[in-house]
């Protein structure tokens, strides 16, 4: 694959990587760092390749569809409708039960807050906690959240990459890493809390409550402090995430000092960068809320002390939204979650504003953490939009030119060698010209001796009627028409027309000699054909493809699909079970290859190829020239 900077696709099947036995070194050209694909990941990729085999257009599927009786087709369609109806009934019952439960809860809630019908059950007051002038600080918080989120994504992706390279899938190493991280986290959380001074609980300024507000005691942690005292840092680290968020979102003031909030933000940010991606699930959603709530409350304390009177609890909530928007790049779902936390719509405007600004800021530097983790695990995924550089390039700038192909009829030995030496999951099938030549070539040659224009045209039409669907008309027809033009006509116009037809003959000959694409066969399909010994004698392949529609194939479509869903044998196992006579036999790929293979011209725009991958859900596309000859391939 050609070298590039930031705009090409991921080539998982580069031929330069055959030196590895269990790993294939790949270059990720859509990002800026390379990775390795393990044997387990390659096996999962092969399973993905076979998921759409039931929709492959080949003779095996056509015969299966034609053999289905009308009653079987009706029962098959009826079964789908019955399943859909049952699912609808179950969903309706569940929705009805939920609605009844909600109605009962609403009735109980109405009786409990009958004196305050407009109040929110979360304890928030009826009045707004912000003014429209505070939208400017909220925008600044969105930018800060986007920058911190982009920094978190960059650092976490680099750590996970080195973790994968040096630790791999070794359970002992990963377990030792978890033990070290647990020890490090305990030390970082314990000893800094010992340094922080204790604060008296009565110094906490309780928020003013009216009839409709709910006053709750702040869930502080004593942590070696005297009675009626609490430790600020331990109240955030040595407690549950729920209690820590309650403290950060609390309307009570004078709970934390600025130094404590800043230290907790830095400490928790670094711990989250390291722990996200370890062998034990550590979460990413709640830690982002805690980090954002800490620096958001710190930002609110700064605004309240030096600019205007504000409520730091709201800034903690906005900071959580900004941090999650900058790292996770969530939009609608994140806004819904934040609104559900507050149980009020008066915060909808600042939350939407901060989430969008933080997402745009983070997108200016990198993608979300989820997309990078998907890439690290080599899961087939493409972003929704191509890079802006792709519009300036063609497919030939990104394709791999060393494409491994198979002929329509291939020996068993050659198939095993290709499967053993190549990690590819799909192989283009090239045309064998002698299998598609017209059977009436003798009659055509006899008719070409006539100098009559009408007889030559009739011979051309009969020849084209029996020609292969993959090839143009026989060159004998061109030669006959060319000879008739020389014998009947003369002059410059006739010579020009004859010269053009001579070029057509030459193009046809070059097309016969080149790798003309006629189908595509998957690795899993080849393994099944070898497993079931679907061989023919060498040189016994018939030239006419129409016979394949009439004879019975040695394997049924249902069995083929069932085999694809099961675990297939390895190349070594198949080779050991074959005799030398079977190795010299051939496999006719025409009944099993995909005729409707998706291809793209080498001069097409790379952005169009990207859209093709994204919309159709392809894993690989064969690149052809104007004569349908294979010149390369592009993988997702």
Coordinates of C-alpha atoms in Angstrom, one line a residue:
X1 CA 0.0 0.0 0.0
X2 CA 1.2 3.5 -0.8
X3 CA 2.5 5.7 1.9
X4 CA 0.2 8.4 3.1
X5 CA -0.4 10.9 5.8
X6 CA -3.9 11.2 7.2
X7 CA -6.5 10.4 4.6
X8 CA -6.2 6.8 3.4
X9 CA -8.2 3.8 4.5
X10 CA -7.0 0.9 6.8
X11 CA -5.2 -1.8 4.8
X12 CA -5.5 -4.9 6.9
X13 CA -4.3 -7.2 4.1
X14 CA -1.0 -5.7 3.1
X15 CA 1.2 -8.3 1.4
X16 CA 4.3 -6.7 3.1
X17 CA 3.1 -8.2 6.4
X18 CA 3.4 -11.9 5.5
X19 CA 6.6 -12.2 7.7
X20 CA 4.4 -12.6 10.8
X21 CA 2.9 -15.9 11.7
X22 CA 0.4 -15.0 14.4
X23 CA 0.4 -11.3 13.9
X24 CA 0.0 -9.1 10.9
X25 CA 1.6 -5.7 11.2
X26 CA -0.7 -3.1 9.7
X27 CA -0.4 0.6 9.1
X28 CA -3.3 2.7 10.1
X29 CA -3.3 5.5 7.6
X30 CA -6.6 7.1 8.8
X31 CA -4.8 7.8 12.1
X32 CA -1.2 8.5 12.9
X33 CA 0.0 5.3 14.6
X34 CA 0.3 1.7 13.6
X35 CA -1.1 -1.4 15.2
X36 CA -0.9 -5.2 15.1
X37 CA -3.8 -7.5 14.4
X38 CA -3.7 -10.6 16.6
X39 CA -4.7 -14.1 15.4
X40 CA -7.9 -13.9 17.4
X41 CA -8.8 -10.6 15.8
X42 CA -8.2 -12.1 12.4
X43 CA -10.5 -15.0 13.2
X44 CA -13.2 -12.6 14.2
X45 CA -12.8 -10.6 11.0
X46 CA -13.2 -13.8 9.0
X47 CA -16.5 -14.5 10.8
X48 CA -17.7 -11.0 9.9
X49 CA -16.9 -11.7 6.3
X50 CA -19.3 -14.7 6.2
X51 CA -22.3 -12.9 7.8
X52 CA -23.8 -11.8 4.5
X53 CA -23.3 -15.1 2.6
X54 CA -27.1 -15.7 2.5
X55 CA -27.4 -12.6 0.3
X56 CA -24.5 -13.5 -2.1
X57 CA -25.7 -13.8 -5.7
X58 CA -24.3 -17.1 -6.9
X59 CA -25.7 -20.2 -8.7
X60 CA -25.9 -22.1 -5.4
X61 CA -28.4 -19.5 -4.0
X62 CA -30.3 -19.3 -7.3
X63 CA -30.8 -23.1 -7.4
X64 CA -31.9 -23.1 -3.7
X65 CA -34.4 -20.3 -4.4
X66 CA -35.8 -21.9 -7.5
X67 CA -36.2 -25.3 -5.7
X68 CA -38.2 -23.8 -2.9
X69 CA -41.9 -24.8 -3.2
X70 CA -44.5 -22.1 -3.2
X71 CA -45.9 -23.4 0.1
X72 CA -42.5 -23.2 1.7
X73 CA -42.1 -19.6 0.6
X74 CA -45.5 -18.7 2.0
X75 CA -44.7 -20.4 5.3
X76 CA -41.4 -18.7 5.5
X77 CA -42.9 -15.3 4.9
X78 CA -45.8 -16.1 7.3
X79 CA -43.3 -17.1 10.0
X80 CA -41.6 -13.6 9.8
X81 CA -45.0 -11.9 10.2
X82 CA -45.9 -14.1 13.2
X83 CA -42.6 -13.3 14.9
X84 CA -43.1 -9.6 14.3
X85 CA -46.6 -9.8 15.6
X86 CA -45.5 -11.6 18.8
X87 CA -42.8 -9.0 19.4
X88 CA -45.3 -6.2 19.0
X89 CA -47.7 -7.9 21.5
X90 CA -44.9 -8.3 24.0
X91 CA -43.7 -4.7 23.6
X92 CA -47.3 -3.5 24.0
X93 CA -47.8 -5.5 27.3
X94 CA -44.5 -4.1 28.7
X95 CA -45.4 -0.5 27.8
X96 CA -48.9 -1.0 29.3
X97 CA -47.4 -2.3 32.6
X98 CA -44.9 0.6 32.7
X99 CA -47.6 3.1 32.1
X100 CA -49.7 1.7 34.9
X101 CA -46.7 1.8 37.2
X102 CA -45.9 5.4 36.3
X103 CA -49.6 6.4 36.9
X104 CA -49.5 4.9 40.4
X105 CA -46.2 6.6 41.2
X106 CA -47.5 10.0 39.9
X107 CA -50.6 9.6 42.1
X108 CA -48.4 9.0 45.2
X109 CA -46.1 11.9 44.3
X110 CA -49.1 14.2 43.9
X111 CA -50.3 13.4 47.4
X112 CA -46.8 13.9 48.9
X113 CA -46.2 17.4 47.3
X114 CA -49.8 18.5 47.2
X115 CA -48.8 21.8 48.9
X116 CA -46.2 22.5 46.2
X117 CA -47.5 21.3 42.8
X118 CA -44.9 23.2 40.8
X119 CA -41.9 22.0 42.7
X120 CA -39.4 19.5 41.4
X121 CA -38.8 16.3 43.4
X122 CA -35.0 16.8 43.2
X123 CA -35.0 19.6 45.8
X124 CA -34.2 22.3 43.3
X125 CA -36.1 25.6 43.8
X126 CA -38.8 26.9 41.6
X127 CA -36.7 29.9 40.6
X128 CA -33.9 29.8 38.0
X129 CA -30.3 29.4 39.3
X130 CA -28.7 31.4 36.5
X131 CA -29.2 34.5 34.4
X132 CA -28.7 35.0 30.7
X133 CA -25.4 36.9 31.4
X134 CA -24.0 33.6 32.7
X135 CA -24.3 32.1 29.3
X136 CA -20.9 33.6 28.5
X137 CA -19.1 31.7 31.3
X138 CA -21.0 28.6 30.2
X139 CA -19.5 29.0 26.7
X140 CA -16.1 29.3 28.2
X141 CA -16.7 26.1 30.2
X142 CA -17.7 24.4 27.0
X143 CA -14.3 25.3 25.4
X144 CA -12.4 24.1 28.5
X145 CA -14.4 20.9 28.6
X146 CA -13.6 20.2 24.9
X147 CA -9.9 20.9 25.5
X148 CA -9.7 18.6 28.5
X149 CA -11.7 15.9 26.8
X150 CA -9.4 16.0 23.7
X151 CA -6.4 15.8 26.0
X152 CA -8.0 12.8 27.9
X153 CA -8.7 11.0 24.6
X154 CA -5.1 11.5 23.3
X155 CA -3.4 10.4 26.5
X156 CA -5.8 7.4 27.0
X157 CA -5.4 6.2 23.4
X158 CA -1.6 6.3 23.6
X159 CA -1.6 4.4 26.9
X160 CA -4.0 1.8 25.6
X161 CA -1.8 1.4 22.4
X162 CA 1.3 0.8 24.5
X163 CA -0.7 -1.5 26.8
X164 CA -1.7 -3.6 23.8
X165 CA 1.8 -3.7 22.3
X166 CA 3.7 -4.6 25.4
X167 CA 1.1 -6.5 27.4
X168 CA -1.0 -8.0 24.6
X169 CA -3.5 -10.7 25.7
X170 CA -1.2 -12.2 28.3
X171 CA -3.5 -12.7 31.3
X172 CA -0.7 -12.7 33.9
X173 CA 0.7 -9.4 32.7
X174 CA -2.8 -7.8 32.6
X175 CA -3.6 -9.1 36.1
X176 CA -0.3 -7.7 37.4
X177 CA -1.1 -4.4 35.8
X178 CA -4.5 -4.3 37.6
X179 CA -2.8 -5.1 40.9
X180 CA -0.2 -2.3 40.4
X181 CA -2.9 0.2 39.5
X182 CA -5.0 -0.7 42.5
X183 CA -2.0 -0.2 44.8
X184 CA -1.1 3.0 43.1
X185 CA -4.7 4.3 43.3
X186 CA -4.9 3.5 47.0
X187 CA -1.7 5.3 47.7
X188 CA -2.7 8.4 45.7
X189 CA -6.1 8.6 47.4
X190 CA -4.9 7.8 51.0
X191 CA -1.8 9.9 51.6
X192 CA -3.0 13.2 50.0
X193 CA -6.1 13.0 52.2
X194 CA -3.9 12.7 55.2
X195 CA -2.3 16.1 54.3
X196 CA -5.6 17.9 53.9
X197 CA -6.8 19.8 56.9
X198 CA -10.0 18.9 58.6
X199 CA -13.0 21.3 58.5
X200 CA -15.8 21.7 60.9
X201 CA -19.2 20.5 59.7
X202 CA -21.0 23.5 61.2
X203 CA -19.0 25.8 58.9
X204 CA -20.9 24.5 56.0
X205 CA -23.4 27.2 54.9
X206 CA -26.7 25.5 54.4
X207 CA -28.7 26.7 51.4
X208 CA -32.0 28.5 52.1
X209 CA -34.9 26.3 51.7
X210 CA -38.6 27.1 51.2
X211 CA -41.6 24.9 51.5
X212 CA -41.0 23.2 48.3
X213 CA -37.3 22.5 48.7
X214 CA -35.9 19.4 50.3
X215 CA -33.0 20.0 52.8
X216 CA -30.6 17.1 53.0
X217 CA -27.5 16.7 55.1
X218 CA -24.2 16.6 53.1
X219 CA -22.7 13.1 53.0
X220 CA -19.2 14.0 54.3
X221 CA -16.5 11.6 55.4
X222 CA -14.8 12.0 58.8
X223 CA -11.5 10.1 57.9
X224 CA -9.4 10.4 61.1
X225 CA -10.9 13.8 61.9
X226 CA -12.4 14.7 65.3
X227 CA -16.1 14.5 65.9
X228 CA -18.2 17.1 63.9
X229 CA -15.3 17.5 61.5
X230 CA -14.8 16.1 58.0
X231 CA -12.0 15.7 55.4
X232 CA -12.6 17.4 52.1
X233 CA -10.6 15.1 49.9
X234 CA -11.7 11.9 51.6
X235 CA -15.3 13.0 51.2
X236 CA -14.7 12.8 47.4
X237 CA -12.4 9.7 47.2
X238 CA -13.4 7.4 50.2
X239 CA -17.1 7.3 49.4
X240 CA -19.4 6.2 46.7
X241 CA -19.6 8.0 43.4
X242 CA -23.2 8.9 44.1
X243 CA -22.3 10.7 47.4
X244 CA -19.4 12.4 45.7
X245 CA -21.7 13.8 43.0
X246 CA -24.2 14.9 45.7
X247 CA -21.5 16.9 47.4
X248 CA -20.3 18.5 44.2
X249 CA -23.9 19.3 43.1
X250 CA -25.0 20.4 46.6
X251 CA -26.3 24.0 46.9
X252 CA -24.5 24.2 50.3
X253 CA -21.5 26.5 50.2
X254 CA -18.1 26.5 51.9
X255 CA -17.9 22.6 51.5
X256 CA -14.6 22.6 49.5
X257 CA -11.7 24.9 49.1
X258 CA -10.3 25.8 45.7
X259 CA -7.1 23.9 46.4
X260 CA -9.0 20.7 47.2
X261 CA -11.1 20.9 44.1
X262 CA -8.1 21.6 41.9
X263 CA -6.1 18.7 43.4
X264 CA -9.0 16.3 43.1
X265 CA -9.5 17.3 39.4
X266 CA -5.8 16.7 38.5
X267 CA -5.5 13.5 40.5
X268 CA -8.8 11.9 39.3
X269 CA -8.0 13.0 35.7
X270 CA -4.7 11.2 35.6
X271 CA -6.1 8.1 37.3
X272 CA -9.0 8.0 34.8
X273 CA -6.5 8.2 31.9
X274 CA -4.5 5.3 33.3
X275 CA -7.4 3.0 34.5
X276 CA -9.6 3.3 31.4
X277 CA -8.8 0.2 29.4
X278 CA -7.4 -2.1 32.1
X279 CA -8.3 -5.8 32.4
X280 CA -11.0 -5.0 34.9
X281 CA -13.9 -2.6 33.9
X282 CA -13.4 0.7 35.6
X283 CA -16.0 2.8 33.8
X284 CA -15.7 6.2 32.0
X285 CA -19.1 7.8 32.4
X286 CA -19.2 8.5 36.1
X287 CA -15.5 9.5 36.3
X288 CA -16.0 12.1 33.7
X289 CA -19.0 13.5 35.7
X290 CA -16.8 13.7 38.8
X291 CA -13.9 15.4 37.0
X292 CA -16.2 17.8 35.3
X293 CA -18.2 18.5 38.5
X294 CA -15.0 19.2 40.4
X295 CA -13.5 21.8 38.0
X296 CA -16.9 23.1 37.3
X297 CA -17.5 23.9 40.9
X298 CA -14.0 25.4 41.1
X299 CA -14.9 27.6 38.1
X300 CA -18.1 28.6 39.8
X301 CA -16.3 29.6 43.0
X302 CA -14.0 31.8 40.9
X303 CA -16.9 33.5 39.2
X304 CA -18.7 34.0 42.5
X305 CA -15.6 35.5 44.2
X306 CA -14.4 37.9 41.5
X307 CA -17.1 38.6 38.9
X308 CA -20.7 38.2 40.1
X309 CA -22.8 36.2 42.5
X310 CA -23.6 32.7 41.2
X311 CA -24.5 29.3 42.5
X312 CA -21.4 27.0 42.2
X313 CA -23.7 23.9 42.2
X314 CA -25.0 24.7 38.8
X315 CA -21.5 25.2 37.5
X316 CA -20.6 21.8 38.8
X317 CA -23.5 20.4 36.7
X318 CA -22.5 22.3 33.6
X319 CA -18.8 21.2 34.1
X320 CA -19.9 17.5 34.1
X321 CA -21.8 18.1 30.9
X322 CA -18.8 19.9 29.3
X323 CA -16.4 17.1 30.3
X324 CA -18.6 14.3 29.0
X325 CA -19.3 16.2 25.8
X326 CA -15.6 16.8 25.2
X327 CA -14.5 13.2 25.8
X328 CA -17.5 11.1 24.9
X329 CA -18.8 13.4 22.1
X330 CA -22.4 12.6 23.1
X331 CA -25.1 15.1 22.2
X332 CA -28.8 14.3 22.5
X333 CA -28.4 11.4 24.9
X334 CA -26.1 13.4 27.1
X335 CA -28.6 16.3 27.3
X336 CA -31.4 13.9 28.2
X337 CA -29.3 12.4 31.0
X338 CA -28.4 15.8 32.5
X339 CA -32.0 17.0 32.4
X340 CA -33.1 13.8 34.0
X341 CA -30.6 14.3 36.8
X342 CA -32.0 17.7 37.6
X343 CA -35.6 16.7 36.9
X344 CA -36.2 20.2 35.5
X345 CA -36.2 21.8 32.0
X346 CA -34.9 25.2 33.2
X347 CA -31.3 24.0 32.6
X348 CA -32.0 22.8 29.1
X349 CA -30.6 25.9 27.4
X350 CA -27.2 26.0 29.2
X351 CA -26.7 22.2 28.9
X352 CA -27.4 22.1 25.2
X353 CA -25.1 25.1 24.7
X354 CA -22.2 23.6 26.7
X355 CA -22.5 20.1 25.2
X356 CA -22.4 21.4 21.6
X357 CA -19.5 23.8 22.2
X358 CA -17.5 21.1 24.0
X359 CA -18.1 18.6 21.2
X360 CA -17.1 21.0 18.5
X361 CA -13.9 21.9 20.4
X362 CA -13.0 18.3 20.9
X363 CA -13.7 17.4 17.3
X364 CA -11.2 20.0 16.2
X365 CA -8.4 17.9 17.7
X366 CA -9.4 14.3 17.6
X367 CA -12.4 11.9 17.6
X368 CA -14.3 10.5 20.6
X369 CA -12.8 7.9 22.9
X370 CA -15.2 5.3 21.7
X371 CA -14.1 5.5 18.0
X372 CA -10.5 5.3 19.0
X373 CA -11.2 2.2 21.2
X374 CA -13.1 0.6 18.3
X375 CA -10.1 1.2 16.1
X376 CA -7.7 -0.3 18.7
X377 CA -9.7 -3.5 18.7
X378 CA -9.8 -3.6 14.9
X379 CA -13.6 -3.6 14.7
X380 CA -14.8 -2.8 11.2
X381 CA -16.0 0.8 11.5
X382 CA -15.8 4.0 9.5
X383 CA -16.7 7.5 10.7
X384 CA -19.8 9.0 9.2
X385 CA -17.9 11.5 7.0
X386 CA -14.6 11.1 5.0
X387 CA -11.6 13.3 5.6
X388 CA -11.5 16.5 3.6
X389 CA -8.3 15.3 1.9
X390 CA -10.0 12.4 0.2
X391 CA -11.8 14.6 -2.3
X392 CA -8.4 15.5 -3.8
X393 CA -7.3 11.9 -4.3
X394 CA -8.3 9.0 -6.5
X395 CA -8.7 5.3 -5.7
X396 CA -5.4 4.6 -7.3
X397 CA -3.6 6.7 -4.7
X398 CA -4.9 4.4 -1.9
X399 CA -5.3 1.0 -3.4
X400 CA -3.0 -2.0 -2.8
X401 CA -1.6 -3.1 -6.2
X402 CA -0.4 -6.6 -5.2
X403 CA -3.8 -8.3 -5.4
X404 CA -3.9 -12.1 -5.0
X405 CA -6.5 -13.5 -7.4
X406 CA -7.8 -17.0 -8.3
X407 CA -9.0 -18.3 -11.6
X408 CA -12.4 -19.7 -12.2
X409 CA -11.1 -23.2 -12.1
X410 CA -8.2 -23.6 -9.8
X411 CA -6.2 -26.6 -8.4
X412 CA -6.6 -27.6 -4.8
X413 CA -2.9 -27.3 -4.2
X414 CA -2.9 -23.7 -5.4
X415 CA -5.9 -22.8 -3.2
X416 CA -4.1 -24.2 -0.1
X417 CA -1.0 -22.3 -0.9
X418 CA -2.9 -19.1 -1.3
X419 CA -4.8 -19.6 1.9
X420 CA -1.6 -20.5 3.8
X421 CA 0.5 -17.6 2.5
X422 CA -2.1 -14.9 2.5
X423 CA -4.1 -13.4 5.4
X424 CA -6.8 -12.1 3.0
X425 CA -10.4 -12.9 3.7
X426 CA -11.6 -12.4 0.1
X427 CA -10.1 -13.2 -3.3
X428 CA -11.2 -11.8 -6.6
X429 CA -11.9 -14.5 -9.3
X430 CA -10.5 -13.8 -12.7
X431 CA -11.8 -14.9 -16.0
X432 CA -10.4 -17.9 -18.0
X433 CA -11.0 -16.9 -21.6
X434 CA -11.1 -20.5 -23.0
X435 CA -14.1 -21.3 -20.8
X436 CA -16.1 -18.5 -22.4
X437 CA -15.4 -18.8 -26.1
X438 CA -18.2 -19.4 -28.4
X439 CA -18.9 -23.0 -29.4
X440 CA -19.8 -22.0 -33.0
X441 CA -16.3 -20.6 -33.8
X442 CA -16.0 -23.1 -36.7
X443 CA -19.3 -21.9 -38.2
X444 CA -18.2 -18.3 -37.8
X445 CA -14.9 -18.9 -39.5
X446 CA -16.7 -20.5 -42.5
X447 CA -19.1 -17.6 -42.6
X448 CA -16.3 -15.1 -42.5
X449 CA -15.0 -16.3 -45.9
X450 CA -18.1 -14.8 -47.5
X451 CA -17.6 -11.3 -48.9
X452 CA -21.3 -10.4 -48.5
X453 CA -21.9 -7.7 -45.9
X454 CA -25.2 -9.1 -44.9
X455 CA -23.9 -12.6 -44.3
X456 CA -21.1 -11.2 -42.2
X457 CA -23.5 -9.2 -40.1
X458 CA -25.6 -12.3 -39.5
X459 CA -22.5 -14.3 -38.5
X460 CA -21.7 -11.5 -36.1
X461 CA -25.1 -11.6 -34.5
X462 CA -25.1 -15.3 -34.1
X463 CA -21.6 -15.1 -32.5
X464 CA -22.7 -12.5 -30.1
X465 CA -25.7 -14.5 -29.1
X466 CA -23.6 -17.3 -27.8
X467 CA -20.8 -15.3 -26.3
X468 CA -19.9 -15.2 -22.6
X469 CA -21.6 -12.7 -20.3
X470 CA -18.1 -11.7 -19.1
X471 CA -16.4 -11.1 -22.4
X472 CA -17.2 -8.9 -25.5
X473 CA -18.0 -10.5 -28.8
X474 CA -15.4 -12.9 -30.3
X475 CA -12.5 -11.3 -32.2
X476 CA -13.3 -13.5 -35.2
X477 CA -16.3 -11.3 -35.7
X478 CA -14.2 -8.2 -35.6
X479 CA -11.8 -9.7 -38.1
X480 CA -14.6 -10.8 -40.5
X481 CA -16.1 -7.3 -40.4
X482 CA -12.7 -5.8 -40.9
X483 CA -12.0 -8.0 -43.9
X484 CA -15.4 -7.2 -45.4
X485 CA -14.6 -3.5 -45.0
X486 CA -11.3 -3.9 -46.9
X487 CA -12.8 -5.9 -49.7
X488 CA -16.0 -3.9 -50.3
X489 CA -15.1 -0.3 -49.4
X490 CA -12.1 1.9 -50.1
X491 CA -11.2 5.4 -49.3
X492 CA -9.9 7.3 -46.3
X493 CA -13.2 7.0 -44.3
X494 CA -13.2 3.2 -44.9
X495 CA -9.5 3.0 -43.8
X496 CA -10.3 5.0 -40.6
X497 CA -13.2 2.7 -39.7
X498 CA -11.0 -0.3 -40.4
X499 CA -8.2 1.1 -38.2
X500 CA -10.7 1.7 -35.3
X501 CA -11.9 -1.9 -35.6
X502 CA -8.3 -3.1 -35.6
X503 CA -7.8 -1.3 -32.3
X504 CA -10.9 -2.9 -30.9
X505 CA -9.4 -6.3 -31.8
X506 CA -6.2 -5.4 -30.1
X507 CA -8.1 -4.2 -27.0
X508 CA -10.0 -7.4 -26.9
X509 CA -6.8 -9.5 -27.1
X510 CA -5.3 -7.4 -24.2
X511 CA -8.5 -7.9 -22.2
X512 CA -8.3 -11.7 -22.7
X513 CA -4.7 -11.7 -21.4
X514 CA -5.4 -9.4 -18.4
X515 CA -7.0 -10.2 -15.1
X516 CA -10.7 -9.7 -16.0
X517 CA -12.9 -9.6 -12.9
X518 CA -15.8 -12.0 -12.9
X519 CA -16.5 -12.7 -9.2
X520 CA -15.3 -12.9 -5.7
X521 CA -14.8 -15.9 -3.3
X522 CA -14.4 -15.7 0.4
X523 CA -11.8 -17.6 2.5
X524 CA -14.5 -19.3 4.4
X525 CA -16.2 -20.5 1.2
X526 CA -12.9 -22.0 0.0
X527 CA -12.4 -23.8 3.3
X528 CA -15.9 -25.4 3.1
X529 CA -15.3 -26.5 -0.5
X530 CA -12.0 -28.2 0.5
X531 CA -13.6 -29.7 3.6
X532 CA -16.4 -31.4 1.7
X533 CA -14.0 -32.5 -1.2
X534 CA -16.0 -30.6 -3.9
X535 CA -13.4 -31.3 -6.5
X536 CA -13.4 -32.2 -10.2
X537 CA -10.8 -33.9 -12.3
X538 CA -8.1 -31.8 -13.8
X539 CA -9.1 -30.4 -17.2
X540 CA -12.7 -31.6 -17.0
X541 CA -14.3 -28.1 -16.4
X542 CA -17.0 -27.4 -19.0
X543 CA -16.8 -24.3 -21.1
X544 CA -20.5 -23.6 -21.2
X545 CA -21.8 -22.0 -18.0
X546 CA -25.5 -22.8 -18.7
X547 CA -24.9 -26.4 -17.6
X548 CA -24.5 -25.2 -14.1
X549 CA -28.2 -24.2 -14.0
X550 CA -29.3 -27.7 -14.8
X551 CA -27.1 -30.2 -12.9
X552 CA -27.3 -30.9 -9.2
X553 CA -24.5 -29.3 -7.1
X554 CA -22.6 -31.5 -4.6
X555 CA -23.5 -29.2 -1.7
X556 CA -26.8 -27.7 -0.6
X557 CA -27.2 -24.0 0.2
X558 CA -28.6 -24.6 3.6
X559 CA -25.6 -26.9 4.5
X560 CA -23.3 -24.2 3.1
X561 CA -24.8 -21.5 5.4
X562 CA -24.7 -23.9 8.4
X563 CA -21.0 -24.6 7.8
X564 CA -20.3 -20.9 7.6
X565 CA -21.8 -20.4 11.0
X566 CA -19.7 -23.1 12.6
X567 CA -16.0 -23.2 13.4
X568 CA -14.0 -24.0 10.2
X569 CA -10.9 -26.3 10.2
X570 CA -7.5 -24.8 9.8
X571 CA -5.3 -25.0 6.7
X572 CA -3.0 -27.5 8.3
X573 CA -5.9 -29.8 9.2
X574 CA -7.3 -29.7 5.7
X575 CA -3.9 -30.4 4.1
X576 CA -3.2 -33.4 6.3
X577 CA -6.5 -35.0 5.3
X578 CA -5.9 -34.7 1.5
X579 CA -4.2 -37.3 -0.6
X580 CA -1.7 -36.4 -3.4
X581 CA -4.3 -37.3 -6.0
X582 CA -6.8 -34.9 -4.4
X583 CA -4.2 -32.2 -4.2
X584 CA -3.9 -32.4 -8.0
X585 CA -7.6 -32.1 -8.6
X586 CA -9.4 -28.8 -9.4
X587 CA -12.2 -26.7 -7.8
X588 CA -14.8 -25.0 -10.1
X589 CA -15.5 -21.7 -8.3
X590 CA -18.2 -20.6 -10.7
X591 CA -21.2 -22.0 -8.8
X592 CA -20.1 -20.6 -5.5
X593 CA -18.5 -17.2 -6.2
X594 CA -20.3 -14.0 -5.9
X595 CA -21.3 -12.7 -9.3
X596 CA -22.5 -9.3 -8.0
X597 CA -19.1 -8.3 -6.7
X598 CA -18.8 -4.6 -6.0
X599 CA -16.0 -2.9 -7.8
X600 CA -14.8 0.7 -8.5
X601 CA -12.8 2.3 -11.2
X602 CA -9.2 3.3 -10.4
X603 CA -9.8 6.9 -11.5
X604 CA -12.8 7.4 -9.2
X605 CA -12.6 9.8 -6.3
X606 CA -11.4 8.3 -3.0
X607 CA -14.3 10.1 -1.2
X608 CA -16.8 8.2 -3.3
X609 CA -15.1 4.9 -2.4
X610 CA -15.3 5.9 1.3
X611 CA -19.1 6.5 0.9
X612 CA -19.4 3.1 -0.8
X613 CA -17.8 1.4 2.2
X614 CA -19.9 3.4 4.6
X615 CA -23.3 3.0 2.9
X616 CA -23.1 -0.6 1.7
X617 CA -21.1 -1.9 4.7
X618 CA -18.3 -3.5 2.6
X619 CA -15.0 -4.9 3.9
X620 CA -13.2 -4.8 0.6
X621 CA -13.7 -3.4 -2.9
X622 CA -11.9 -4.6 -6.0
X623 CA -10.4 -1.8 -8.2
X624 CA -10.7 -2.2 -11.9
X625 CA -9.8 -0.2 -15.0
X626 CA -12.0 0.7 -18.0
X627 CA -11.6 -2.9 -19.4
X628 CA -12.8 -4.5 -16.1
X629 CA -9.2 -5.7 -15.4
X630 CA -8.2 -6.0 -11.7
X631 CA -5.5 -3.3 -10.9
X632 CA -5.8 -3.2 -7.1
X633 CA -8.0 -3.4 -4.0
X634 CA -9.1 -1.2 -1.2
X635 CA -10.1 -2.5 2.3
X636 CA -12.0 -0.8 5.1

